[in-house]
XYZ file of C-alpha atoms in Angstrom:
330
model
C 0.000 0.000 0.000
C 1.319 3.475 -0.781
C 0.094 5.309 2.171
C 0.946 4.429 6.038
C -1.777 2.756 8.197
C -2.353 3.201 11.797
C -0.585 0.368 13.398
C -3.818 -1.138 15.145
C -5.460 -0.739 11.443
C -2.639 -2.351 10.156
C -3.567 -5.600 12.668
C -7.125 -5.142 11.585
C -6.420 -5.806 8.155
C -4.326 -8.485 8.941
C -7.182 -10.362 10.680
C -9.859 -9.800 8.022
C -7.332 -11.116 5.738
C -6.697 -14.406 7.630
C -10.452 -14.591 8.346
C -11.132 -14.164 4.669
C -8.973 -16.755 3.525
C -10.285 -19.410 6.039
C -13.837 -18.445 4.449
C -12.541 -18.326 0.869
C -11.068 -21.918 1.415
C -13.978 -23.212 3.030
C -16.364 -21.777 0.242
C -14.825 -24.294 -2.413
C -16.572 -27.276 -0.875
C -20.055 -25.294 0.656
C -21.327 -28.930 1.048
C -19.145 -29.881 3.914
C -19.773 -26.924 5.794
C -22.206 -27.345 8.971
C -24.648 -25.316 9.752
C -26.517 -24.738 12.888
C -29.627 -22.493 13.424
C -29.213 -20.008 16.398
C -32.688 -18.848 15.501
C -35.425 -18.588 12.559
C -33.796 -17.319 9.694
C -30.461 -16.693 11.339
C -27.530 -19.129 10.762
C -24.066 -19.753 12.470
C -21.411 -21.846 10.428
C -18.319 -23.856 11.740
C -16.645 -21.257 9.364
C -18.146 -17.984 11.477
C -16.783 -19.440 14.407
C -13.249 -20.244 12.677
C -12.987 -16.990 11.074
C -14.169 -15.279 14.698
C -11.222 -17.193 16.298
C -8.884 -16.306 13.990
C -9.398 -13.066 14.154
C -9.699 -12.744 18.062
C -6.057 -14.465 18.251
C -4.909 -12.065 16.013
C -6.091 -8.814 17.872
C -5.428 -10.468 20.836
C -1.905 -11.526 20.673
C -1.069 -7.830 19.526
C -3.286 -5.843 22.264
C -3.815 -8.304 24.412
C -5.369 -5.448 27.037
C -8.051 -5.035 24.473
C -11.860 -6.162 25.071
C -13.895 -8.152 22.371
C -17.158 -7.807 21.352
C -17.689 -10.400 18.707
C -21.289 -11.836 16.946
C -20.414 -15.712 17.907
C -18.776 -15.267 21.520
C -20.018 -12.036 22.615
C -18.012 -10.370 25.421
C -15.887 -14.467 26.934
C -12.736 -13.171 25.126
C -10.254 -10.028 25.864
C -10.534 -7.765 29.131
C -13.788 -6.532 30.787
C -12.605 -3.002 31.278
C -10.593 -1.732 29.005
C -11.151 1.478 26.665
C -10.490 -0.063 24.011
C -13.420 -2.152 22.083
C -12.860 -4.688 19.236
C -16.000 -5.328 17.437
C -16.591 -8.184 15.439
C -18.491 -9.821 12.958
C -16.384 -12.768 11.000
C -18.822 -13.444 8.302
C -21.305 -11.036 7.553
C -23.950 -12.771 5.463
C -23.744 -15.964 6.636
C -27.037 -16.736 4.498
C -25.435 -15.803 0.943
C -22.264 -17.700 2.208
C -23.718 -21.469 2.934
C -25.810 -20.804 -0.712
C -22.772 -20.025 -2.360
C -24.236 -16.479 -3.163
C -20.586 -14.174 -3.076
C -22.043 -11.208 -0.871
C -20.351 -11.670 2.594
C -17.690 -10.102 4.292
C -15.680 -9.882 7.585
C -15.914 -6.823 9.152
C -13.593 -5.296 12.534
C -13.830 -1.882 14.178
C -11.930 -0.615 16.924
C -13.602 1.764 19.418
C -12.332 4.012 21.688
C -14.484 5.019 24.664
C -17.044 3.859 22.447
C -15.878 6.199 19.685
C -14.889 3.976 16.703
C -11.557 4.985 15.284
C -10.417 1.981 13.157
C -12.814 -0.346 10.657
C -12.046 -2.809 8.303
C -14.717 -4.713 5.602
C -13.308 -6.955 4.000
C -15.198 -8.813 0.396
C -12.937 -12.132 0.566
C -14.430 -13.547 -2.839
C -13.127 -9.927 -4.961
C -10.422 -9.479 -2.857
C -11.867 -5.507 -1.769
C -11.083 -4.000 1.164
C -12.525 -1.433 2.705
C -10.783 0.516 5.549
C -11.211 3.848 7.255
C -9.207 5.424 10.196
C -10.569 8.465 12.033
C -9.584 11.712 10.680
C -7.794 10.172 7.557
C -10.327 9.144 5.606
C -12.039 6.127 3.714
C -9.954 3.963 1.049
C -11.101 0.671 -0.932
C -7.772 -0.511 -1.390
C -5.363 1.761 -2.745
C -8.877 4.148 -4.172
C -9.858 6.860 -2.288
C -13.430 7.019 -1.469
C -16.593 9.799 -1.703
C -19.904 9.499 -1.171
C -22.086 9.694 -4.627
C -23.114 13.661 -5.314
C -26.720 12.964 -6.170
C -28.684 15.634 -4.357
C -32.533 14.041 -5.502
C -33.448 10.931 -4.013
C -35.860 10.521 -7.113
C -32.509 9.574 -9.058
C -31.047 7.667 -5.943
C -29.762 3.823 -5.259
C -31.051 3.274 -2.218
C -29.702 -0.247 -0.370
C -31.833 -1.996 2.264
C -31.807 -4.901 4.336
C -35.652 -7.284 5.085
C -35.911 -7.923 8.279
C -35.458 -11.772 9.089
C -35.486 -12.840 12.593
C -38.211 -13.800 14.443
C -40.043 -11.115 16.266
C -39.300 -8.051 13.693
C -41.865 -6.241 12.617
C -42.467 -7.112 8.886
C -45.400 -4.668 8.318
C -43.509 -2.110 10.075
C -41.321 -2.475 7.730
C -42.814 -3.006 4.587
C -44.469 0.313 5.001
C -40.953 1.654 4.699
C -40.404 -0.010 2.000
C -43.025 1.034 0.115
C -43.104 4.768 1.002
C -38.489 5.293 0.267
C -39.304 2.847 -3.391
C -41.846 5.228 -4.338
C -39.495 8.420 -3.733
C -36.309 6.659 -5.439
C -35.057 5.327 -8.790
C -34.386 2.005 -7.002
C -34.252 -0.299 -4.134
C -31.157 -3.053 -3.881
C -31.019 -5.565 -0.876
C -27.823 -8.098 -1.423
C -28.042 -9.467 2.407
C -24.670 -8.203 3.975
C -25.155 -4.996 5.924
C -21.515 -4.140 6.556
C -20.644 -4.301 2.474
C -23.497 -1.933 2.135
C -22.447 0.639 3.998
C -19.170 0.407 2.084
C -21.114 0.687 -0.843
C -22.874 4.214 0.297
C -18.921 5.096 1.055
C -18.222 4.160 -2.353
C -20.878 5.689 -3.948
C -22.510 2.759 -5.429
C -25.585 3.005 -3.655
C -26.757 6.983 -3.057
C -28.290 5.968 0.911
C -29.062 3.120 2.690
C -31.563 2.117 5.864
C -32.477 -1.423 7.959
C -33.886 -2.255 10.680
C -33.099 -5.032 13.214
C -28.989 -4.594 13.042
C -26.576 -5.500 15.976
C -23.276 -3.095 16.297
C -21.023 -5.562 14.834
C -23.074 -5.336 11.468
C -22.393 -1.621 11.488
C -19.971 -0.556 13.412
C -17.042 -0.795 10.615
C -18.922 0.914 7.950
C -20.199 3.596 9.755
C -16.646 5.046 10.409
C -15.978 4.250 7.040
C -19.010 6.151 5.460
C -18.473 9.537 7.877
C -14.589 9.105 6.485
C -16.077 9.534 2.559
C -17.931 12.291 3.534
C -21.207 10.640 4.373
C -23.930 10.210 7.089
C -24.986 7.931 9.473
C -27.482 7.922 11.867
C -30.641 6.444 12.844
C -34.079 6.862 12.018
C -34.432 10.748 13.346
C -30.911 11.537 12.543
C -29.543 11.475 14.934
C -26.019 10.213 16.053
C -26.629 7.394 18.681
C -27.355 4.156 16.277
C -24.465 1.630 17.186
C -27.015 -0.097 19.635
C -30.652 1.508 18.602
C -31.390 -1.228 15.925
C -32.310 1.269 13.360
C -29.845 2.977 10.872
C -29.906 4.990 7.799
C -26.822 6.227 6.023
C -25.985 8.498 2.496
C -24.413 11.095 1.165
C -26.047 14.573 3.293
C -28.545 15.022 0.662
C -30.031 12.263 0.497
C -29.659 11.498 3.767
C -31.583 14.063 4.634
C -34.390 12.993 2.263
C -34.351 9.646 3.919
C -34.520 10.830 7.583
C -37.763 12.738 6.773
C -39.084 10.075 5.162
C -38.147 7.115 8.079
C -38.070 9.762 10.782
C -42.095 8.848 11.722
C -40.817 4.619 11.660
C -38.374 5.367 14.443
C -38.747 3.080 17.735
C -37.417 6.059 19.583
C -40.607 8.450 19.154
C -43.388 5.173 17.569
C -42.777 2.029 19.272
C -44.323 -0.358 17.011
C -42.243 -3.326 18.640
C -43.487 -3.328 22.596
C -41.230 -5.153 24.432
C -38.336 -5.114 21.625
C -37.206 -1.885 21.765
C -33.532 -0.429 22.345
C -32.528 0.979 25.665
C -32.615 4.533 25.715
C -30.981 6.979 23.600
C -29.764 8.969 26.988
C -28.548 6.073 28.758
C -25.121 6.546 27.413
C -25.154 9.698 27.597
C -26.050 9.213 31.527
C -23.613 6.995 31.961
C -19.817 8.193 32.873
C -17.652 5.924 31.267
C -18.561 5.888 27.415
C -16.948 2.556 26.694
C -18.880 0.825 29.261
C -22.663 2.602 28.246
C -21.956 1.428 25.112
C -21.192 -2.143 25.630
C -23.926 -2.570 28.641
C -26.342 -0.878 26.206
C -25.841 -3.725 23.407
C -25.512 -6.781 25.905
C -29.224 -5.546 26.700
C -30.276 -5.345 23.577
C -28.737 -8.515 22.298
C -30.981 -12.199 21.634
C -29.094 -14.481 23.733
C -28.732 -16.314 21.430
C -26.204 -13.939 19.332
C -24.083 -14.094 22.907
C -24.251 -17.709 24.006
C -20.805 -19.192 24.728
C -20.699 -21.690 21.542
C -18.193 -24.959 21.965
C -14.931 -24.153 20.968
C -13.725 -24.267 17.235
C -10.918 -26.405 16.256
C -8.907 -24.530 14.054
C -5.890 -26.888 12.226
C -2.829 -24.885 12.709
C -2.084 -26.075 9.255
C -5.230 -24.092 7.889
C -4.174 -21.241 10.138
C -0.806 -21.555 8.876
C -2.145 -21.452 5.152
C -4.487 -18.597 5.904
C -1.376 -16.250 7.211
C 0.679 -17.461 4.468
C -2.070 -16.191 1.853
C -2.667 -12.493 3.992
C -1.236 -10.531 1.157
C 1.514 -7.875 2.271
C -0.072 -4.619 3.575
């Protein structure tokens, strides 16, 4: 790469890349892969928890102070009380994966005092990655990024997510859906939340919104949308969205045009989901260490499920070996 990366970016990318070649090896022969349900419409792989372990080594054995919050193992690994945060999610869109549909992606950020300062998405089947470090802006690989310069949503690219898991509400939802397709030139949902938020970053896609997401689906690609010159926020705009379950992202334009639009959907002001809602926006806020809100915030807002301790993954140092020897010199 020409330009120099933060050296805890630098580690970052050298997880994603071992995680990604574990996945990319493992994608080859789909049919051997087992799956396991952690609930309706949501799937865990042997391959999520390899690529999670991999990665938590990796971050690990250089900061080993650091605390984890990872999809498949929650808060078991790294220290309790540190400011710094690793969030985690080894194989975003699991789904497309065990189909063989090539949408997926790892993604790692880094927060400090729950302020995320380092993120990492990384496409193992093209070989794109996405990184961002605070203040220095977004790059997919050696490319600088910029947010698209539409300015009318009627001409827009809007990307979306359905939700999928059991106990989202689906009307709530489709009302959304039918009120931003009928303002925009088109609606695009490819299943892996943290590659569309690159893809608002890039450009590609003009704004995006979802409901339902957990803060390792969004916590890379935020930083690395606000780093092209984007917004993020949730449904009335504002900046507390890591642990509300609603987000909506673009260039300012059209974000704007989106916020007014999803603004009257948000479970903040219209709770349509009673009993399923997000703590509240001030309890961070309240709270006086930022780090801590933030992580107490999303254990209470997580299924259990998505933070059970899961058996432990066998990972062949040979494949390990394999997957370091194919990280590709950053």
């Amino acid at each position: 790469m020409s330009q120099t990366l933060h050296p805890m970016l630098n580690t970052a990318v050298k997880a994603a890349r071992t995680a990604g070649a574990l996945i990319n090896r493992a994608s080859l022969d789909i049919e051997r892969v087992t799956v396991t349900a952690k609930s309706h419409n949501d799937f865990v792989t042997e391959v999520d928890q390899a690529a999670e372990a991999a990665i938590i080594e990796t971050l690990l054995g250089a900061y080993p102070g650091h605390g984890i919050l990872a999809e498949e193992t929650g808060r078991t690994h790294g220290a309790k009380d540190s400011d710094y945060l690793w969030i985690i999610d080894p194989l975003d869109g699991t789904t497309n994966f065990i189909h063989g549909f090539p949408v997926y992606a790892v993604s790692i950020a880094l927060a400090f005092r729950g302020q995320i300062q380092q993120a990492v998405v990384y496409d193992p089947s093209r070989n794109d990655l996405f990184y961002a470090s605070k203040g220095r802006g977004a790059f997919l690989n050696d490319k600088r990024l910029r947010v698209s310069k539409r300015s009318r949503l009627l001409e827009s690219l809007i990307g979306t997510g359905f939700p999928f898991r059991k106990g989202d509400n689906f009307k709530r939802y489709l009302k959304m859906f039918e009120e931003v397709m009928q303002h925009c030139a088109g609606l695009r949902r490819p299943g892996a939340a943290a590659l569309d938020l690159c893809y608002v970053a890039a450009g590609w896609y003009d704004g995006f919104f979802e409901t339902g997401l957990n803060p390792w689906d969004i916590a890379a690609g935020s930083l690395i949308i606000t780093e092209a010159g984007g917004l993020i926020g949730n449904f009335t705009g504002e900046s507390d969205f890591l642990y509300q379950r609603e987000i909506v992202a673009g260039n300012p334009k059209i974000y704007a045009q989106l916020v007014s639009i999803l603004a009257p959907y948000t479970r903040i002001i219209k709770d349509d989901d009673a009993g399923a809602t997000a703590p509240a926006a001030g309890a961070a806020a309240a709270a006086p260490d930022a780090t801590a809100a933030f992580v107490a915030s999303v254990e209470a807002d997580t299924p259990p499920a998505a933070t059970a301790k899961k058996p432990p993954v066998r990972i062949r140092k040979t494949d390990l070996a394999k997957a370091k020897d194919n990280d590709a010199p950053f």
